[in-house]
Structures are given as C-alpha cells and as structure tokens.
Coordinates of C-alpha atoms and ligand atoms in Angstrom, one line a residue:
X1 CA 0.0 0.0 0.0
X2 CA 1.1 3.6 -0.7
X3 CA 0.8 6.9 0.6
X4 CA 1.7 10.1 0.3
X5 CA 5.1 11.7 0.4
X6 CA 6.0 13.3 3.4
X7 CA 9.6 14.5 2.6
X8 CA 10.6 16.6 -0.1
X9 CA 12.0 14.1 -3.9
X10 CA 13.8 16.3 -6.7
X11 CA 14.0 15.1 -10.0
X12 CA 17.1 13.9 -11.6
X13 CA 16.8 12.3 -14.7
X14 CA 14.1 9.1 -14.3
X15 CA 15.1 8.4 -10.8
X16 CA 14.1 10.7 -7.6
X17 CA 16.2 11.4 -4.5
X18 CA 14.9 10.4 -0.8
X19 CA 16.0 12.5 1.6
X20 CA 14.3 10.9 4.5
X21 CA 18.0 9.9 5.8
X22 CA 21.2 10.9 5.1
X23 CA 21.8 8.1 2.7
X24 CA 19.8 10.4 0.2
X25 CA 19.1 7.7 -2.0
X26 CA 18.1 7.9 -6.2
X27 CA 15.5 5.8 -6.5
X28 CA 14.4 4.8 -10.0
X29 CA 10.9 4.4 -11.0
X30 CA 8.8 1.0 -9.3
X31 CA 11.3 0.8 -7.2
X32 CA 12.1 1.2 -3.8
X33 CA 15.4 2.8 -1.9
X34 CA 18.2 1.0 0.1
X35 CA 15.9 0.6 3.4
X36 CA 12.8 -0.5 1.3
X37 CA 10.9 2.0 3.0
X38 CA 10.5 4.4 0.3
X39 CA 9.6 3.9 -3.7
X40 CA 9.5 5.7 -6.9
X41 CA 6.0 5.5 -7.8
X42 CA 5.3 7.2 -11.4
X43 CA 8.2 10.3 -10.5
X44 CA 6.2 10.1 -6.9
X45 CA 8.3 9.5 -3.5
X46 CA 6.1 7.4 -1.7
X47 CA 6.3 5.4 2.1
X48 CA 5.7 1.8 0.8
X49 CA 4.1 0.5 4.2
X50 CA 0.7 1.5 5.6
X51 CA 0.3 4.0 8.3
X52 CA -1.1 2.4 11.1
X53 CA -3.8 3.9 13.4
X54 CA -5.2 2.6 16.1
X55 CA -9.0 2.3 16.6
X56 CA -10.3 1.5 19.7
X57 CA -13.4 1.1 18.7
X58 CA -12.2 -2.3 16.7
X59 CA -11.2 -3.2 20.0
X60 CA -14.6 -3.5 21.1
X61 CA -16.0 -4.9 18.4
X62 CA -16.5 -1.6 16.0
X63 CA -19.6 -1.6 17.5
X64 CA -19.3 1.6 19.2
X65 CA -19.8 4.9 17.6
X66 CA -19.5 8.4 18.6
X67 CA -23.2 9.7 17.9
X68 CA -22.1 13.5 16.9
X69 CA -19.7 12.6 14.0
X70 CA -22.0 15.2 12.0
X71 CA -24.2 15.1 9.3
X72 CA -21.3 14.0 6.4
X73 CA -19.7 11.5 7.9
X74 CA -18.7 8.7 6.2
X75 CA -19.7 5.4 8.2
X76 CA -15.5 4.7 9.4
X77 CA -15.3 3.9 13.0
X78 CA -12.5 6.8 13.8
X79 CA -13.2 9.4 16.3
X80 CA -10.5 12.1 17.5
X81 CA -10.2 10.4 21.2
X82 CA -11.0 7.2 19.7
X83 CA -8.2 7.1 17.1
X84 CA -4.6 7.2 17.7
X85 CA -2.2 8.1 14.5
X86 CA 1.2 6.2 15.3
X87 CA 4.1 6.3 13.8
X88 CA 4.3 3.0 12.0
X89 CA 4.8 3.5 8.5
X90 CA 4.4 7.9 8.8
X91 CA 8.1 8.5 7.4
X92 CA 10.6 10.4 8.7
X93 CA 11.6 14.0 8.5
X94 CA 15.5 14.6 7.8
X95 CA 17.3 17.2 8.9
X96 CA 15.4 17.0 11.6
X97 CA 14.9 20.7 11.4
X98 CA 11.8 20.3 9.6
X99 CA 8.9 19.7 11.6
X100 CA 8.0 15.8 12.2
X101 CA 6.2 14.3 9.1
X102 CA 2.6 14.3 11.5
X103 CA 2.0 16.6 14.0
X104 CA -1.9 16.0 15.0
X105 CA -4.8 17.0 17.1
X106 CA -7.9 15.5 18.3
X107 CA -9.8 16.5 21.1
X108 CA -10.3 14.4 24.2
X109 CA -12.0 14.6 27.2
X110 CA -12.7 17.9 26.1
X111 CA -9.0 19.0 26.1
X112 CA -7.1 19.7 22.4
X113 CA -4.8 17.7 22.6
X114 CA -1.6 17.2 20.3
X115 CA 0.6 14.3 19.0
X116 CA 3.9 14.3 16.9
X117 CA 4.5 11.6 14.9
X118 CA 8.2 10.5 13.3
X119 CA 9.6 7.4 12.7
X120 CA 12.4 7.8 14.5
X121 CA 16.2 6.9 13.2
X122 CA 18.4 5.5 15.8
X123 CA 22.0 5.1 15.8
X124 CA 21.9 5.2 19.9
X125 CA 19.5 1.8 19.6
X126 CA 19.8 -1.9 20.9
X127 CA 17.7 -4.3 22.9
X128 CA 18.1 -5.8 26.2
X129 CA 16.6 -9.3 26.2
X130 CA 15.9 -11.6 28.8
X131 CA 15.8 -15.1 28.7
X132 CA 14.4 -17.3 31.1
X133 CA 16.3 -20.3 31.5
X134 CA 19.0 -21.2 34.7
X135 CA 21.1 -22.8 32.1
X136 CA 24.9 -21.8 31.6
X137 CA 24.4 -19.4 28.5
X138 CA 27.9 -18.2 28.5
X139 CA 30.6 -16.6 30.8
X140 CA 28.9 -12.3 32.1
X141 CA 31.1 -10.3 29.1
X142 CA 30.9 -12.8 26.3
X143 CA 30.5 -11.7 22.7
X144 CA 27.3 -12.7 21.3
X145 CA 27.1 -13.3 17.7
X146 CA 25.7 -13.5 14.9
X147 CA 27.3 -15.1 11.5
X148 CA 30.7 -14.7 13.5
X149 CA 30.0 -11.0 14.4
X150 CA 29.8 -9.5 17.7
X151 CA 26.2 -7.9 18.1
X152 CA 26.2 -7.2 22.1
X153 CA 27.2 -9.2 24.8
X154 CA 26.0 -11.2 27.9
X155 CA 24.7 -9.3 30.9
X156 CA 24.3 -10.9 34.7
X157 CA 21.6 -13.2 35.6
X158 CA 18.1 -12.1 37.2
X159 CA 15.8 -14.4 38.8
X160 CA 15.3 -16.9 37.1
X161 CA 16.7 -15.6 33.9
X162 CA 19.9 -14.7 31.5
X163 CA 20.5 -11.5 30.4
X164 CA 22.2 -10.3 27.1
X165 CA 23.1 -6.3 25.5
X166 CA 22.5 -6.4 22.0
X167 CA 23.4 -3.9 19.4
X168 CA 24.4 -0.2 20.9
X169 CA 26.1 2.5 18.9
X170 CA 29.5 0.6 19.3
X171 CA 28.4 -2.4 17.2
X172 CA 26.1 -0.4 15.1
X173 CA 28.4 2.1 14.2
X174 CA 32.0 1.6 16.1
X175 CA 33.2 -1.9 14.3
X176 CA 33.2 -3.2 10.5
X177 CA 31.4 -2.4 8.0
X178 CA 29.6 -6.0 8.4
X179 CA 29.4 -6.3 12.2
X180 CA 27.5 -3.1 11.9
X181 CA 25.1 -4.6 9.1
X182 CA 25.0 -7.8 11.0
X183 CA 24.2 -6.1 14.2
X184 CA 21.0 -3.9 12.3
X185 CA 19.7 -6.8 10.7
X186 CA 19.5 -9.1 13.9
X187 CA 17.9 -6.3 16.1
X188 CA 15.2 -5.9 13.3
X189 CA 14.5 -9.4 13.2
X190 CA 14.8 -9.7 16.8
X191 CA 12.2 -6.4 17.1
X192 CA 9.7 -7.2 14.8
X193 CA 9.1 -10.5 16.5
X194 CA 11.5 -12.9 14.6
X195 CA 13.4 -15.7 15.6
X196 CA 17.1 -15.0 15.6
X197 CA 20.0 -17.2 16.3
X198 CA 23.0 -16.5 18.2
X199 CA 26.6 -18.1 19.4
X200 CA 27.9 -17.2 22.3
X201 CA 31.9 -16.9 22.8
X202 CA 32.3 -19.8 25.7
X203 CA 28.6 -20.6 25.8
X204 CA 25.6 -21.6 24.5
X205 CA 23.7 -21.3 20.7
X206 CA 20.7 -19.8 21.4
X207 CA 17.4 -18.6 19.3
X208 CA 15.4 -15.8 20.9
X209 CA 12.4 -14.5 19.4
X210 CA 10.0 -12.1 21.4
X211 CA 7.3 -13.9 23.5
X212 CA 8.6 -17.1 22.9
X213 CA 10.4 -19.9 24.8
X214 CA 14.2 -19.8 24.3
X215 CA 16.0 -22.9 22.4
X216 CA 19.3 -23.4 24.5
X217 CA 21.3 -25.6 22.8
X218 CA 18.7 -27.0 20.4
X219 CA 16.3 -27.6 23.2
X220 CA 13.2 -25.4 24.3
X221 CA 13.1 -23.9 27.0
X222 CA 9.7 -24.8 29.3
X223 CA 9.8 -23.5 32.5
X224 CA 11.4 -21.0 34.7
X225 CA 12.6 -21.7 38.2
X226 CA 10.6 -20.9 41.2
X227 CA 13.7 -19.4 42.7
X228 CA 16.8 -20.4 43.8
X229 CA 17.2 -23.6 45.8
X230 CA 17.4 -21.8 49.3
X231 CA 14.0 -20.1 48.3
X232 CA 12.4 -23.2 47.0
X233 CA 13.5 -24.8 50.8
X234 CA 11.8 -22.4 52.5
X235 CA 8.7 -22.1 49.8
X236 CA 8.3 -26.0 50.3
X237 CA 9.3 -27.2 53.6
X238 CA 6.1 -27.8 55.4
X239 CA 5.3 -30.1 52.1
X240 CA 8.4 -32.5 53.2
X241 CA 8.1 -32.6 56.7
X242 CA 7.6 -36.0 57.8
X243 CA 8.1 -37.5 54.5
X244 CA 11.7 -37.1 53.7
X245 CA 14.6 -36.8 55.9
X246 CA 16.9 -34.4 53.9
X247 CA 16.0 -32.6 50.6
X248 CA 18.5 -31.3 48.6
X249 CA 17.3 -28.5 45.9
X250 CA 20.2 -28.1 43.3
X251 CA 20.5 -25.0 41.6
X252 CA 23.4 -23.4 40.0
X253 CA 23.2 -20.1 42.3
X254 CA 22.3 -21.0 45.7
X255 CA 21.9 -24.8 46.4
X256 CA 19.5 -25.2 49.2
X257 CA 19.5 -28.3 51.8
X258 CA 16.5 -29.1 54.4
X259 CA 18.0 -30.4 57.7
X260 CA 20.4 -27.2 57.7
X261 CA 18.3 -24.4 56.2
X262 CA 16.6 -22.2 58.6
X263 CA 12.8 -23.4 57.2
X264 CA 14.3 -26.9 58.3
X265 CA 15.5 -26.0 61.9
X266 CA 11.6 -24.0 62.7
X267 CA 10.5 -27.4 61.5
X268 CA 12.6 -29.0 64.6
X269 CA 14.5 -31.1 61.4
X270 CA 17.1 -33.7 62.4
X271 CA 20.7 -33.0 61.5
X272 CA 21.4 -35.8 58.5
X273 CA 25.3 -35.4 58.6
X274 CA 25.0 -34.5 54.9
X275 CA 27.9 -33.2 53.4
X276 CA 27.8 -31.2 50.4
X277 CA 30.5 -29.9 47.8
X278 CA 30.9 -26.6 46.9
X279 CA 31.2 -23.5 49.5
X280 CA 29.1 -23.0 52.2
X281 CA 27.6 -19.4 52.5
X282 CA 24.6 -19.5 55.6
X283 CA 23.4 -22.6 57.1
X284 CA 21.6 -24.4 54.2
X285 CA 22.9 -22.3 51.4
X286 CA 25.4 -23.7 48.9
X287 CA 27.1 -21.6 46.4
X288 CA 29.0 -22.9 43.7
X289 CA 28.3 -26.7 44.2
X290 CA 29.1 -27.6 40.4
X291 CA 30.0 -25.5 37.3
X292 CA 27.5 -23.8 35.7
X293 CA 25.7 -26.1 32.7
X294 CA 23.3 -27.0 30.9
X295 CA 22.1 -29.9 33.6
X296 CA 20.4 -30.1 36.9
X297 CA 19.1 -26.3 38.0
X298 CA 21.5 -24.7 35.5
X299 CA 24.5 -26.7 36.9
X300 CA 26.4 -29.4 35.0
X301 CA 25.6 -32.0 36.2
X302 CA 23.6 -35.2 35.0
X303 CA 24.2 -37.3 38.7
X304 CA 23.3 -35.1 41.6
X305 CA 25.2 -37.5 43.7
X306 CA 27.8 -35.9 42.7
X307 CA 27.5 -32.8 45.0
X308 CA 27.4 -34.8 47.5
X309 CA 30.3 -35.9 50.2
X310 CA 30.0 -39.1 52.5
X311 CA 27.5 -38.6 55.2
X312 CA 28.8 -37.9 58.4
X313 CA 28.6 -41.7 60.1
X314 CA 27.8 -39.9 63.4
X315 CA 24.8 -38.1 62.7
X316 CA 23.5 -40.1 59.4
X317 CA 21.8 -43.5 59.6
X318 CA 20.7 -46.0 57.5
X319 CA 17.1 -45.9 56.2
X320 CA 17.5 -42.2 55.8
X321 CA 15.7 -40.9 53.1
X322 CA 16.7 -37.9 50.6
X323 CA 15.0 -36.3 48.0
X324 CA 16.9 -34.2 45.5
X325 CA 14.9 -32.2 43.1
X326 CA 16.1 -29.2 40.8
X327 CA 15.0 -25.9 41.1
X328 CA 11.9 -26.5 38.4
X329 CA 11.1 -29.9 39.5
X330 CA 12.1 -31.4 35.6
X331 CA 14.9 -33.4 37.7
X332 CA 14.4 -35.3 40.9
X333 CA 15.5 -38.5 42.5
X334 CA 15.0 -40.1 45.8
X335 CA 17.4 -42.3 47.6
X336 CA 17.4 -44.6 51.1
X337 CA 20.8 -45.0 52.9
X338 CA 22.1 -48.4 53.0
X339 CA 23.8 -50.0 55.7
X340 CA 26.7 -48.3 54.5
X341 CA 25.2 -44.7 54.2
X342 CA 25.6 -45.0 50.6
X343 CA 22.2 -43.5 49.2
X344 CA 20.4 -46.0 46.8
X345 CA 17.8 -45.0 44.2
X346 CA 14.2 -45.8 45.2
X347 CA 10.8 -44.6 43.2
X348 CA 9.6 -40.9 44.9
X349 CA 6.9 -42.1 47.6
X350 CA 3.6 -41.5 46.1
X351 CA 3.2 -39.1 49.0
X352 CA 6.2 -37.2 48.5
X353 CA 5.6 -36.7 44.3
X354 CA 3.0 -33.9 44.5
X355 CA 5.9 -31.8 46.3
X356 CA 7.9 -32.3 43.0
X357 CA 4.7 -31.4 41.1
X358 CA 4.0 -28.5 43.4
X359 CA 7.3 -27.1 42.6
X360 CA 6.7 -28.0 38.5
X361 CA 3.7 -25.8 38.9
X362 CA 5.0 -22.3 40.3
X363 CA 7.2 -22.6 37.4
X364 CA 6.1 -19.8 35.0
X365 CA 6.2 -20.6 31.1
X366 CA 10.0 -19.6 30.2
X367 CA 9.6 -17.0 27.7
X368 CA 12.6 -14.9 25.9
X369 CA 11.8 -11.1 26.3
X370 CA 12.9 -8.2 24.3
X371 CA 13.0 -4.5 25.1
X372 CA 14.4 -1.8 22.5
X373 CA 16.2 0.7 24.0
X374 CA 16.9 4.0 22.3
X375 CA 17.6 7.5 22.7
X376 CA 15.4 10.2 21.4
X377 CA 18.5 12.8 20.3
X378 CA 18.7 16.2 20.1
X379 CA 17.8 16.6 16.0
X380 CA 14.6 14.2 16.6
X381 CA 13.5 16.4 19.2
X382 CA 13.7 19.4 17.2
X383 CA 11.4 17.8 14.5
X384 CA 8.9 18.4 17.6
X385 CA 9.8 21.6 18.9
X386 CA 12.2 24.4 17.9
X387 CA 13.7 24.5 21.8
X388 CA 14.2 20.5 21.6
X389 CA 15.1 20.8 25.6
X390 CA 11.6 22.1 26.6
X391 CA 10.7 18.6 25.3
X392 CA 12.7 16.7 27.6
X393 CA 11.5 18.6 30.3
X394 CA 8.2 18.3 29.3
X395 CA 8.4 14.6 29.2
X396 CA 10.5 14.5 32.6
X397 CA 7.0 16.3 34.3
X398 CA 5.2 13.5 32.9
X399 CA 3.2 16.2 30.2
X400 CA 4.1 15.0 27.4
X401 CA 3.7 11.0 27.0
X402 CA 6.3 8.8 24.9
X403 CA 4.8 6.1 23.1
X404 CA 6.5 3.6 20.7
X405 CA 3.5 2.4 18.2
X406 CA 0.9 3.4 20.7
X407 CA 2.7 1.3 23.4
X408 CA 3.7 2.6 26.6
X409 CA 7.3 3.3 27.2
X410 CA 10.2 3.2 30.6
X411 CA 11.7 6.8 30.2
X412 CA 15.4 6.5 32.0
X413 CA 15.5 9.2 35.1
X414 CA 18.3 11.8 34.1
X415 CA 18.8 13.3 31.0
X416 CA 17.8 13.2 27.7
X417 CA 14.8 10.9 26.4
X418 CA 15.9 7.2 26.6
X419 CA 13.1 5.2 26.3
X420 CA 12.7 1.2 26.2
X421 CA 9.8 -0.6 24.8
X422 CA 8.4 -4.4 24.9
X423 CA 8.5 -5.3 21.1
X424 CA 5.2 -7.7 21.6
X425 CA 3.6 -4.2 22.2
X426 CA 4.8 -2.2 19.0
X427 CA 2.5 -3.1 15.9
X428 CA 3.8 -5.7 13.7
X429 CA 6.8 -4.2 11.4
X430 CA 6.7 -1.5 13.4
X431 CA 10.6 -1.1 13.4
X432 CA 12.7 -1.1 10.3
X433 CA 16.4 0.4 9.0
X434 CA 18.0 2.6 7.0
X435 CA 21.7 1.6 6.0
X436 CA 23.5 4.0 7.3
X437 CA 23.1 1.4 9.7
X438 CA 20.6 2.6 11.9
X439 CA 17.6 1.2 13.7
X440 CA 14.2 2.9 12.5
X441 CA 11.1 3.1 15.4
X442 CA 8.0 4.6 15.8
X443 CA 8.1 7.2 18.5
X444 CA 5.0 9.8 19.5
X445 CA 4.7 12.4 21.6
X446 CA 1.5 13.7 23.1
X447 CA 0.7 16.5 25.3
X448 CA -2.2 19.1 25.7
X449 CA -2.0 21.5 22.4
X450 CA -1.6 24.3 25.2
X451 CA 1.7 22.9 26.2
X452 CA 2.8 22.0 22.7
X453 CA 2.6 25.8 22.0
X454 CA 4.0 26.6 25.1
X455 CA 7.2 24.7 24.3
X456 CA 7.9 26.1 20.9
X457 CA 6.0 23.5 19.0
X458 CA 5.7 23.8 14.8
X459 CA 2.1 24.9 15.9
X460 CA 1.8 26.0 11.7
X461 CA 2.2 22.6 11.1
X462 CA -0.7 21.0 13.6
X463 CA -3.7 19.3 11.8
X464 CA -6.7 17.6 12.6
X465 CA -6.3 13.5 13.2
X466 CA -8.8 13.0 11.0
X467 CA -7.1 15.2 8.0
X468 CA -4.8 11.6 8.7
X469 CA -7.2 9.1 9.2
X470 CA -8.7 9.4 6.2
X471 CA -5.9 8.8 4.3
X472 CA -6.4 5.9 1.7
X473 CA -2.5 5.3 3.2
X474 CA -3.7 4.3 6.3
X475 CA -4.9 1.1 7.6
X476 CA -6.7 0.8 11.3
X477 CA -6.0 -1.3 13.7
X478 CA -7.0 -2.8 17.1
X479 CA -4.9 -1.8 19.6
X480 CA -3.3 -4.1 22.1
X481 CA -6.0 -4.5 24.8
X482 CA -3.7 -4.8 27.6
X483 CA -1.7 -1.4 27.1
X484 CA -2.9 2.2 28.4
X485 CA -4.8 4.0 25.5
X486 CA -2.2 6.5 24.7
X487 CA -4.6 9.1 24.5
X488 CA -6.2 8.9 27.8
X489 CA -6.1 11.5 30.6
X490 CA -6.6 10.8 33.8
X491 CA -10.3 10.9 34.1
X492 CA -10.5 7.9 31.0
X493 CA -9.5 4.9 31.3
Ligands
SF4_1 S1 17.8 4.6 2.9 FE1 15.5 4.8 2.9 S2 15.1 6.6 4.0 FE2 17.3 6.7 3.5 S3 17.4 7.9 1.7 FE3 17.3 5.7 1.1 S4 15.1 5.3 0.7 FE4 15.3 7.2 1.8

C-alpha cells in the first residue's frame, strides 16, 4: 500500500532522491530505496508500508460509535479520542529541522490535545533481552554473535533468567562495515518479532524470538525456576516434613539443603550429617556446588550425587531418606541409605511426588523477552519543537507522554529521552532500518495542544487527526488490549 510523500524528492533524470535519511538515495521508478521503505512510484516518492492507526473502537467490536460525527460522515469507525495516529509507517523528516512528518490534534475529554508523529532513526539503539532459563548461556562479558559477528554481549543473571546487550552504537556504528550490518539486521529481526540465532563466545547457541520460549542448545526452554534452591527450601518445607529426611534443591546459584536451612531448623528437622560440595555461605545455602551447565538447576551436572560428600557416620543413619529435586522440579530423585550410608535410588513415595509437582507448577512458562532501548537525540526532538530541551523537560513532568507504536514506554531518570519498549507491544513491522546502519522506530509524543505551544512547538504545522485518518494510506487497527490507551487522561481509562 502507498501513501503520500512526506519529505521533499527532486527530480534527476528518471530516478528521484529520498532524503528521509542521510543516505539520500536515487530511486528509479517501481522501485524502492536502500531501506525498502520508500519507492518511486510514477516520478512520486512514496512510504511503501501503511500508516497504522489505532482504533479503539475495533477493540470493542467496532460496535461503538460516537453519535455527533456530523451530518457527512462517512460510516468509518474513527473518532478524534477514539483514534490514535502512530508512527508506524508515517516517514521520517530529515534534517530533523523540519517539523515531524505528522504533527496531530484530536480532542479528548474535552482537552485539544496534540501528537507528533516520526519514525524515528536511531543510531543510539539496541535491545536488552531476557531469557528465562537457569542454564549456563555463557561466561557475564561474552561476545554474542551472529554469522561470526559480535552484536552485544552477555549481561548478569536475574531471577530466574539470563540476560544479554545487544546492538548499541558501538556495534552499530564503532566496528566493521559488516558487524555493523550484522548487528541492524538481527535487532530488526529480533524487534519485529523474529526468531534469531545467536553463538555465544564460551557458551551456548541460542534462538530468541520475542514472547517465545528460548531454544538453549537445540532444546526449548519450558519452565522457569521458582527461585533459587534456598528459596524453594523455605517455599516448600512444610510439604516434606515428615516424608523425607533431607532434601536437597540443586541449583546453580544457591543450592538449598532441608535439615540445615533455617525453614528446616523451625520445622525442629534432624541434623542428616549431609555433606555437600561446593562452598558453604549461611546454614543451608550452597554456592558454587558444580560448574555452571546446561544440567540439573543450570548446573552441569547429570548425577546429583555428585555434589554430595559421605555422610557424616555420626549423625547419618541407614534408612535415611533424601530427595533431590532441581530448582523447576524437571529433575528429581529419591534415595534410602544403605547400611553403608551409601544413598540408593528408590521410586519418589507416592506421597512425597506432589511436592515435586508443586514445585513443576509455580514454574512460569520460560519466555525470551525483548526491550528496545533508544535515545530520542537532540535533531529528533527538534522535529517536535524548535527549543528541543523544553521537550525533555516536558516529558520528565510526565506532560508530554512517549509512546513507541501506541505502546507505553520506561523513560530513564536523568537526561535526555531514553526510552525502552516491549517489542510484543509495537505493531507488527513497526521497526525497520535505514543503512547507514541505523535502527528505524515509531516514537510519539503527546501533550495538551496548550503545552505544545508553550514549548515552541511547529504549531503552523498542527492538523486535525482525521485530516490523517482518512488517508487511503492508512490502515486501522485494534490496539493491544492490555496497554494504556495513549490518548487517555486521567479521568479515561
Ligand atoms: S535509505 Fe531509505 S530513507 Fe534513507 S534515503 Fe534511502 S530510501 Fe530514503
């Protein structure tokens, strides 16, 4: 679909130039420039992808409709609070002197209000993803790659999950020519909701894709843990007393034993003369009890016996029973002492299984996450307002509202406008590139037309949404029903 131009095309010969982005491609006619955003069509410079608007009234079944749209109104379900011009697929203004491609009003709640709309180009751009798994995916600072180039790097761990850096200025614009392609092309994939597959230096292969479980190793991710083995101890105690001696809950961070473990002492638990491997930091708390892996609760280990010493003959006694489970119940085993104290592998009581179940079941569905981060520079922000730092502040007072697509942003505290945005949130193909290599992103602001003008907003450039809407460019959509209508104030929902 095609719609109007919004930058300025000169003619030179049968091709015209973009100069949406400093690439200032000549495009020839039916075809499209170097980021595939723009086309020739017949001599015109065209955006090739719709321009989505949200319609909230497709949320609800397009069933509801404003009853004073006037007496020439066309049948469309769009409405000025009801409708929500984004920036996916509205172009981009460059230099960014020139007022952003849309800069709209609507009324709402009976307040004019305003929103500037620019897909914006970001060299400052990357995503932080998180992926919930305890398994080893490689050593906190390792490259992470793609086709043998280095497109971020891995993080710390979180609860329950890995976390890597990808992309940045430094990879996007600091290395090769190719680890900067590289680096554009995954974070486009990886924000528009694709599957993308990365090698970590000293670690795992992994594919991430938004919303989806990760594949570590070739294998997919199910659950996450439902915490570390001290926390499970304490979470699950009362559910072993009196049908297990010791429990043992292996985990790569913090592996948690009963008898020792504060939950296990209130539970007047009998010392087992268990001795485990690895180094001791509170009673019942293990650190380090195995390498990290790909194994039992993110260890590597495939024989949790193995973390274990001899039993203590003065305290241990044959018949004892021991359960070790990891931290998302997928391995367990249960063992009797011999007459040796040498644990021997028994089938889980059928009264102790539903503990190993119960621990199966807090485990939330392990999902791979993906934020984009970016920066909102100082040329975007003049495409909104002549004094560009009246913006910032205006954001920073919580006036003016950042959305990415119609999604709710994170603003970073501090300076500047550096934003981060779930991808599942951003329409689809909301993000795209431009070779220079840069990320592209829907980004709108929206404030009260009063405070637009107040802050040195391109006032002579304001129109009505529906001047937009109307568009044969444009194609509605439902928005996400779990997000914040970016138009509402404080009195709508
Ligand atoms: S890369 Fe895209 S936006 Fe940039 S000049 Fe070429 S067609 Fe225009």
């Amino acid at each position: 679909m095609a719609q109007e131009p919004t930058i300025t095309a000169r003619a030179e010969d049968d091709k015209i130039r973009c100069d949406a982005c400093p690439v200032m491609c000549y495009i020839r006619p039916g075809l499209t420039g170097a980021c595939d955003r723009y086309a020739n069509r017949d001599g015109e410079l065209i955006r090739v992808d719709p321009h989505i608007v949200l319609d909230r009234t497709l949320a609800q079944g397009g069933k509801v409709v404003p009853f004073d749209r006037g007496g020439d109104w066309d049948g469309r379900l769009v409405a000025g609070g009801e409708s929500f011009v984004t920036a996916v697929g509205s172009g981009t203004t460059y230099p960014d002197y020139k007022p952003a491609p849309f800069i709209v009003s609507a009324e709402v709640n009976g307040v004019d209000m305003v929103t500037v709309v620019t897909e914006g180009i970001f060299s400052y751009a990357g995503a932080k993803v998180k992926i919930d798994t305890d398994r080893f995916i490689g050593p906190e600072q390792a490259a992470v790659r793609v086709d043998g180039e280095a497109v971020g790097h891995v993080t710390t761990s979180e609860y329950g999950s890995q976390m890597l850096s990808l992309g940045g200025v430094h990879h996007l614009t600091g290395g090769s020519k190719k680890e900067g392609r590289v680096t554009c092309d995954a974070l486009l994939e990886l924000c528009n909701g694709k599957a993308v597959e990365f090698a970590i230096d000293g670690g795992a292969k992994l594919v991430v894709q938004a919303g989806k479980p990760p594949i570590v190793n070739g294998a997919e991710e199910a659950r996450m843990r439902v915490g570390c083995g001290s926390a499970t101890i304490g979470m699950f105690a009362k559910q072993w007393h009196g049908k297990v001696d010791e429990v043992v809950v292996v985990d790569d961070h913090i592996t948690g034993v009963l008898s020792e473990h504060q939950a296990g002492k209130l539970l007047g638990i009998r010392d087992t003369g268990i001795r485990m491997k690895g180094r001791r930091s509170t009673p019942g708390r293990y650190f380090q009890v195995a390498e990290p892996g790909l194994g039992w609760g993110g260890t590597n280990i495939s024989d949790p016996l193995s973390i274990l010493g001899a039993f203590d003959a003065k305290l241990a006694w044959p018949g004892l029973r021991l359960l070790l489970v990891s931290t998302t119940g997928e391995h367990y085993g249960y063992y009797v002492l011999d007459e040796n104290l040498v644990p021997v592998e028994t089938e889980v009581p059928a009264d102790l299984y539903p503990s190993v179940e119960r621990i199966r079941e807090n485990c939330e569905p392990a999902l791979s996450s993906v934020l984009f981060m970016a920066g909102a520079g100082g040329s975007l922000r003049a495409g909104v307002t002549e004094n560009p730092v009246r913006l910032t502040r205006s954001v920073k007072d919580s006036i003016t509202r950042v959305t990415c697509g119609g999604a709710p942003v994170y603003v970073w505290p501090g300076g500047g406008i550096t934003f981060m945005v779930d991808v599942t949130r951003v329409p689809e193909h909301g993000f795209g590139y431009v070779p220079t290599p840069a990320l592209v992103a829907p980004i709108e602001f929206t404030l009260p037309l009063a405070a637009y003008e107040a802050l040195g907003g391109h006032m002579d450039h304001v129109r009505p949404a529906a001047s937009v809407i109307e568009r044969e460019a444009v194609r509605e959509m439902a928005p996400f029903s779990d997000i914040p209508w970016p138009l509402s104030t404080r009195s709508q929902g």
